[in-house]
CSV table of C-alpha atoms and ligand atoms in Angstrom, one decimal:
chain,number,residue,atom,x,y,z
E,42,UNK,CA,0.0,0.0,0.0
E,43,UNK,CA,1.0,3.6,-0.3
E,44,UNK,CA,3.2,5.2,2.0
E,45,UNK,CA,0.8,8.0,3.6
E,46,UNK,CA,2.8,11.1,5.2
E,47,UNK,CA,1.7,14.4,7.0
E,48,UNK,CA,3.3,17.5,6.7
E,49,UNK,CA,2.7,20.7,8.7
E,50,UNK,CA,4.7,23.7,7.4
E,51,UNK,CA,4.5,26.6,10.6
E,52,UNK,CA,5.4,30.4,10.9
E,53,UNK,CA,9.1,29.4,12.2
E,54,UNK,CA,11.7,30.5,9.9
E,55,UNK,CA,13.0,27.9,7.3
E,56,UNK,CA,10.0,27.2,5.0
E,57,UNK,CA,12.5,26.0,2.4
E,58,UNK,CA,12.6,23.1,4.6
E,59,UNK,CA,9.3,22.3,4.4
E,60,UNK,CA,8.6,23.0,0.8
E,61,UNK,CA,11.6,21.1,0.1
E,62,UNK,CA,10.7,17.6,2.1
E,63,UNK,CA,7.3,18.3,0.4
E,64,UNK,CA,8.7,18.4,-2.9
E,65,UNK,CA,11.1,15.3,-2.2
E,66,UNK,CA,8.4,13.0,-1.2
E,67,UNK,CA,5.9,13.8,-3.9
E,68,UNK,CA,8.9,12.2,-6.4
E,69,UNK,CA,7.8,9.1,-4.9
E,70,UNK,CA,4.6,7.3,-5.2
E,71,UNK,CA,3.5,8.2,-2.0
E,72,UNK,CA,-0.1,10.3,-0.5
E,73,UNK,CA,1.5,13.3,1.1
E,74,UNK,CA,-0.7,15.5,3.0
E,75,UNK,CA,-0.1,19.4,4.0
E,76,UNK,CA,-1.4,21.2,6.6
E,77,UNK,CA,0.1,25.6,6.6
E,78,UNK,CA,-0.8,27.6,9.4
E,79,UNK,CA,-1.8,31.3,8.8
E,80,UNK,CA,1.6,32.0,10.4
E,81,UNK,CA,3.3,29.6,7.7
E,82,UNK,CA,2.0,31.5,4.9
E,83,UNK,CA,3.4,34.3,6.2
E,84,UNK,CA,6.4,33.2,6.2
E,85,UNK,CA,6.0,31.8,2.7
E,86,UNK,CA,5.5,35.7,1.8
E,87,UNK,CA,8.3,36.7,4.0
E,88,UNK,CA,11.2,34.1,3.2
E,89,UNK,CA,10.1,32.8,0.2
E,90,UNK,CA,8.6,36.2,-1.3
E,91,UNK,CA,5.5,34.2,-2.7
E,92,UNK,CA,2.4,36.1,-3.3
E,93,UNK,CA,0.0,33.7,-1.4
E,94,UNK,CA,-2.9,35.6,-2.6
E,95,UNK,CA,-4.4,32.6,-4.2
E,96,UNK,CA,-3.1,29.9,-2.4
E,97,UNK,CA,-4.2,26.9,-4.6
E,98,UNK,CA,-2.5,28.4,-7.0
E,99,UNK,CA,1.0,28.2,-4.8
E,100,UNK,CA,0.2,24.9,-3.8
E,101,UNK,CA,-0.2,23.8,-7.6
E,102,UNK,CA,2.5,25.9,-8.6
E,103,UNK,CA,5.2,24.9,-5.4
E,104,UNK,CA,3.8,21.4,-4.9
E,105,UNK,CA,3.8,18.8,-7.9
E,106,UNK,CA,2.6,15.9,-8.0
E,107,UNK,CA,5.5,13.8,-9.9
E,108,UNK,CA,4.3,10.3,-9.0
E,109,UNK,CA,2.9,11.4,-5.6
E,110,UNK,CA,-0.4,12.5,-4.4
E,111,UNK,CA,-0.9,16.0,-2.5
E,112,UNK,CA,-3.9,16.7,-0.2
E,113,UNK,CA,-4.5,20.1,0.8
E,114,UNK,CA,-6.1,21.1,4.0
E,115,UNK,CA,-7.0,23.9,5.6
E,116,UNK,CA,-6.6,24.9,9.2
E,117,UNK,CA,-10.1,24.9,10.6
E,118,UNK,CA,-11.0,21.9,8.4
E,119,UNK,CA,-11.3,19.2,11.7
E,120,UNK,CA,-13.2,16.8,8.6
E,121,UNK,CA,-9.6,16.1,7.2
E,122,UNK,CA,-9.1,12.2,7.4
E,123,UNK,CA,-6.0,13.1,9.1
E,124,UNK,CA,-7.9,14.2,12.1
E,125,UNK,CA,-8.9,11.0,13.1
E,126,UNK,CA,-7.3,8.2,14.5
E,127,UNK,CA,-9.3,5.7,12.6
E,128,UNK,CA,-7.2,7.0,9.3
E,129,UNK,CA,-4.0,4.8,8.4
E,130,UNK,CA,-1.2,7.4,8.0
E,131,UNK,CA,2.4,6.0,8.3
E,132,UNK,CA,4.2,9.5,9.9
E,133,UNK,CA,4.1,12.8,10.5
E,134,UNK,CA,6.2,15.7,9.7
E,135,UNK,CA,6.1,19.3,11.3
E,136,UNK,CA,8.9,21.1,9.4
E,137,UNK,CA,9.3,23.8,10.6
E,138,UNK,CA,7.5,23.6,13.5
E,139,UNK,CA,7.7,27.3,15.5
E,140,UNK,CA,7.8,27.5,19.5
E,141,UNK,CA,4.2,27.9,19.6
E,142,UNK,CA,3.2,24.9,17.6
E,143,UNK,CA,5.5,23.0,20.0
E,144,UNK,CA,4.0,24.4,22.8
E,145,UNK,CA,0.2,23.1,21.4
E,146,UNK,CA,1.3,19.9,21.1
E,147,UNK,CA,3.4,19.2,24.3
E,148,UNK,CA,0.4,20.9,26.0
E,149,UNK,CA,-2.3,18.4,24.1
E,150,UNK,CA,-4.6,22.0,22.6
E,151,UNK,CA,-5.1,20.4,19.3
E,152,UNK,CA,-6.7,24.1,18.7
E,153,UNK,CA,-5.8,23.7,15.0
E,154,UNK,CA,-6.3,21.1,12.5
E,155,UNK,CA,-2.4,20.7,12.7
E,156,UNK,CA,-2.2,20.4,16.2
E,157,UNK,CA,-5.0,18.1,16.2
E,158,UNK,CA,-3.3,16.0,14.2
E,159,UNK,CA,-0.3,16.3,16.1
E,160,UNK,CA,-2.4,14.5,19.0
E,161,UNK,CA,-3.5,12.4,16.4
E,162,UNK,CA,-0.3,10.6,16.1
E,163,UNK,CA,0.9,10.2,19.5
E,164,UNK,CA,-2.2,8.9,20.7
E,165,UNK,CA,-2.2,6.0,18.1
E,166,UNK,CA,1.7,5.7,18.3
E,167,UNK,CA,2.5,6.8,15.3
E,168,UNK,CA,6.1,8.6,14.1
E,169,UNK,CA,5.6,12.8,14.4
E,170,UNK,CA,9.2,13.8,13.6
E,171,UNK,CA,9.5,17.8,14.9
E,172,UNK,CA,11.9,19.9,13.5
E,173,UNK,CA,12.1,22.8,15.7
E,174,UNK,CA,13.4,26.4,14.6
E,175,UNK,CA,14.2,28.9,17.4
E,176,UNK,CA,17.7,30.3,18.7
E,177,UNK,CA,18.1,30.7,21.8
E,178,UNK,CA,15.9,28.3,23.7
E,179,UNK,CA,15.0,29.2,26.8
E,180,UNK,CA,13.6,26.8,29.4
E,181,UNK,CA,10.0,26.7,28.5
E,182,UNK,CA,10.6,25.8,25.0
E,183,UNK,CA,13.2,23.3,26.5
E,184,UNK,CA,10.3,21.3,28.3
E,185,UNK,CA,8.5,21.5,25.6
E,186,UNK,CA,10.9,19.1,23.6
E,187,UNK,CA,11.8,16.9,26.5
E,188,UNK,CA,7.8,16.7,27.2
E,189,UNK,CA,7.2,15.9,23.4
E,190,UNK,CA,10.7,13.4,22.8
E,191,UNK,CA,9.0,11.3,26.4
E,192,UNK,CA,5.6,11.4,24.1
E,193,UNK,CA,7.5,9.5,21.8
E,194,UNK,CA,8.3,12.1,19.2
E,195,UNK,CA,11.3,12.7,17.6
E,196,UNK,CA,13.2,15.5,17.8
E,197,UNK,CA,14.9,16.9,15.0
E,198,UNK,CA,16.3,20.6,15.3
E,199,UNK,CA,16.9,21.9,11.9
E,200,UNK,CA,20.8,22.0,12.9
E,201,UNK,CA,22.6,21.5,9.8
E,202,UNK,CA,26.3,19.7,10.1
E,203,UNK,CA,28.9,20.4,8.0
E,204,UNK,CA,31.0,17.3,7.5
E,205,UNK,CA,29.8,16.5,4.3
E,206,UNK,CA,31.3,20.3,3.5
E,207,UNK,CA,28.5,22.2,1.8
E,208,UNK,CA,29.3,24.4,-0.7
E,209,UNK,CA,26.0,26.3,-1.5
E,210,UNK,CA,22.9,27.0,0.6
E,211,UNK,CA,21.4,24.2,-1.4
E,212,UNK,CA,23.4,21.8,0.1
E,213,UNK,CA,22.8,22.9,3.5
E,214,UNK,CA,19.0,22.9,3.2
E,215,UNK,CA,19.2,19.3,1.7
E,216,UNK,CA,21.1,18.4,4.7
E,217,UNK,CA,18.3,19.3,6.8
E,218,UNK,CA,15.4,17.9,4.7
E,219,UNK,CA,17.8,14.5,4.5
E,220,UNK,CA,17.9,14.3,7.9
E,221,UNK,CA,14.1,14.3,8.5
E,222,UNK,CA,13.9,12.0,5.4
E,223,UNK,CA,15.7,9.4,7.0
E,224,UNK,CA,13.8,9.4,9.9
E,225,UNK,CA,10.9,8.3,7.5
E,226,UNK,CA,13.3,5.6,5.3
E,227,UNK,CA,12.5,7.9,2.3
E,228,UNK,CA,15.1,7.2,0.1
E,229,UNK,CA,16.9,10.2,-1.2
E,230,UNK,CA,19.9,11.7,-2.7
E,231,UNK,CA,20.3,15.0,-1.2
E,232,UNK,CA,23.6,14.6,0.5
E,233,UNK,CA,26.6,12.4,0.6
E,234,UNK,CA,27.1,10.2,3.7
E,235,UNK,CA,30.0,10.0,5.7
E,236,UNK,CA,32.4,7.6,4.6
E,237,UNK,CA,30.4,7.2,0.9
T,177,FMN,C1,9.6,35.8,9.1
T,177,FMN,C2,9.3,35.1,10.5
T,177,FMN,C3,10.1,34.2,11.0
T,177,FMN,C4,9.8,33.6,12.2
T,177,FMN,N1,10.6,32.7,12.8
T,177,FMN,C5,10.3,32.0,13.9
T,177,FMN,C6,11.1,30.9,14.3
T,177,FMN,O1,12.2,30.6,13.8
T,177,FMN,N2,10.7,30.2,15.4
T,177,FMN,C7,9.5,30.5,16.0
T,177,FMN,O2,9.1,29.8,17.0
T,177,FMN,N3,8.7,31.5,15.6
T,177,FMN,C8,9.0,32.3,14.5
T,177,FMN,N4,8.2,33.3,14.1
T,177,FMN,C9,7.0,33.6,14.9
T,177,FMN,C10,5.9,32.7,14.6
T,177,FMN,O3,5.5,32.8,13.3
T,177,FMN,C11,4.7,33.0,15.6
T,177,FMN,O4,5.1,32.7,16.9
T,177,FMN,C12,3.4,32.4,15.2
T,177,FMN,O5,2.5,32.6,16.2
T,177,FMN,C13,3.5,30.9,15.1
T,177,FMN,O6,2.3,30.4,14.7
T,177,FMN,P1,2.1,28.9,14.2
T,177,FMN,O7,2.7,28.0,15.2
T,177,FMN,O8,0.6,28.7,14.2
T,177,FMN,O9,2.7,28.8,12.9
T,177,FMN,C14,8.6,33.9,12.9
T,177,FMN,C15,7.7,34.8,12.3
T,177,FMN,C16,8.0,35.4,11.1
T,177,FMN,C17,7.1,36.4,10.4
């Protein structure tokens, strides 16, 4: 059966991230589905300098479906499949995920459709990989992580090493993206591994 991931892009800085891991996965045959909040599609104006004034257009534009499948929701739309429990999604993704996303989760709110799914996963043991985007962390935000990592999420900061010795700001966002990739087993080619 098809490989069924979630994504949440959020208002933290680094929506290249989350546009890129989009982009990656829809290569392969798998049902990908993305949740922005409002604050992400700032950021998408901000960082990215789209014009989100349509925004099905962006999401046709920014998101093709290679071989995948992309499902579009919106925030307040608690009918998503991906709100329940009952539907069989394989992972979830929130890349990046800001401080207050984190905080909605750790602190069980599911006051968005994002958040909700969030819940979602960690009440039926599923994977929800968080890549978290702040500098510096102060305690609160510190819980936060512990709180969610003991939940059984992982925790991936968008740190990117520089071993493999990136040469362009390309290769430092495919660091990141491969990083949360392999948390998945999604196959991908987007850096070299050590001692490759
Ligand atoms: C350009 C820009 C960059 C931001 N970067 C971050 C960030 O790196 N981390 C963070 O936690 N919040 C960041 N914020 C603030 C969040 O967008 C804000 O806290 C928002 O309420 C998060 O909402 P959301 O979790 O619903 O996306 C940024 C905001 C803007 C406009």
């Amino acid at each position: 059966m098809k490989k069924i991931f979630v994504v949440g892009i959020t208002g933290a800085s680094g929506a290249v991230y989350g546009v890129r891991l989009v982009q990656q996965m829809l290569l392969h045959d798998y049902k990908v589905h993305l949740i922005v909040t409002e604050a992400g599609w700032q950021v998408f104006r901000e960082e990215l300098e789209w014009d989100t004034s349509d925004r099905d257009a962006v999401i046709q534009e920014h998101f093709p479906s290679v071989n995948g499948e992309l499902h579009y929701h919106t925030l307040r739309d608690f009918t998503a499949p991906v709100a329940s429990g009952s539907y069989r999604s394989d992972a979830m993704v929130i890349l990046p995920c800001s401080m207050g996303t984190m905080s909605g989760i750790a602190h069980g709110a599911s006051g968005n459709l994002l958040e909700r799914t969030a819940d979602v996963m960690l009440k039926e043991g599923k994977k929800l990989v968080i890549v978290p985007r702040e500098t510096p962390l102060n305690v609160i935000q510190l819980e936060n992580m512990t709180k969610l990592a003991q939940a059984g999420a992982r925790i991936v900061p968008a740190m990117p090493g520089y071993y493999h010795k990136p040469r362009t700001m390309d290769d430092i966002i495919n660091f990141v993206v491969g990083k949360v990739l392999d948390t998945l087993d999604v196959p991908h080619e987007l850096f070299r591994r050590w001692g490759e």
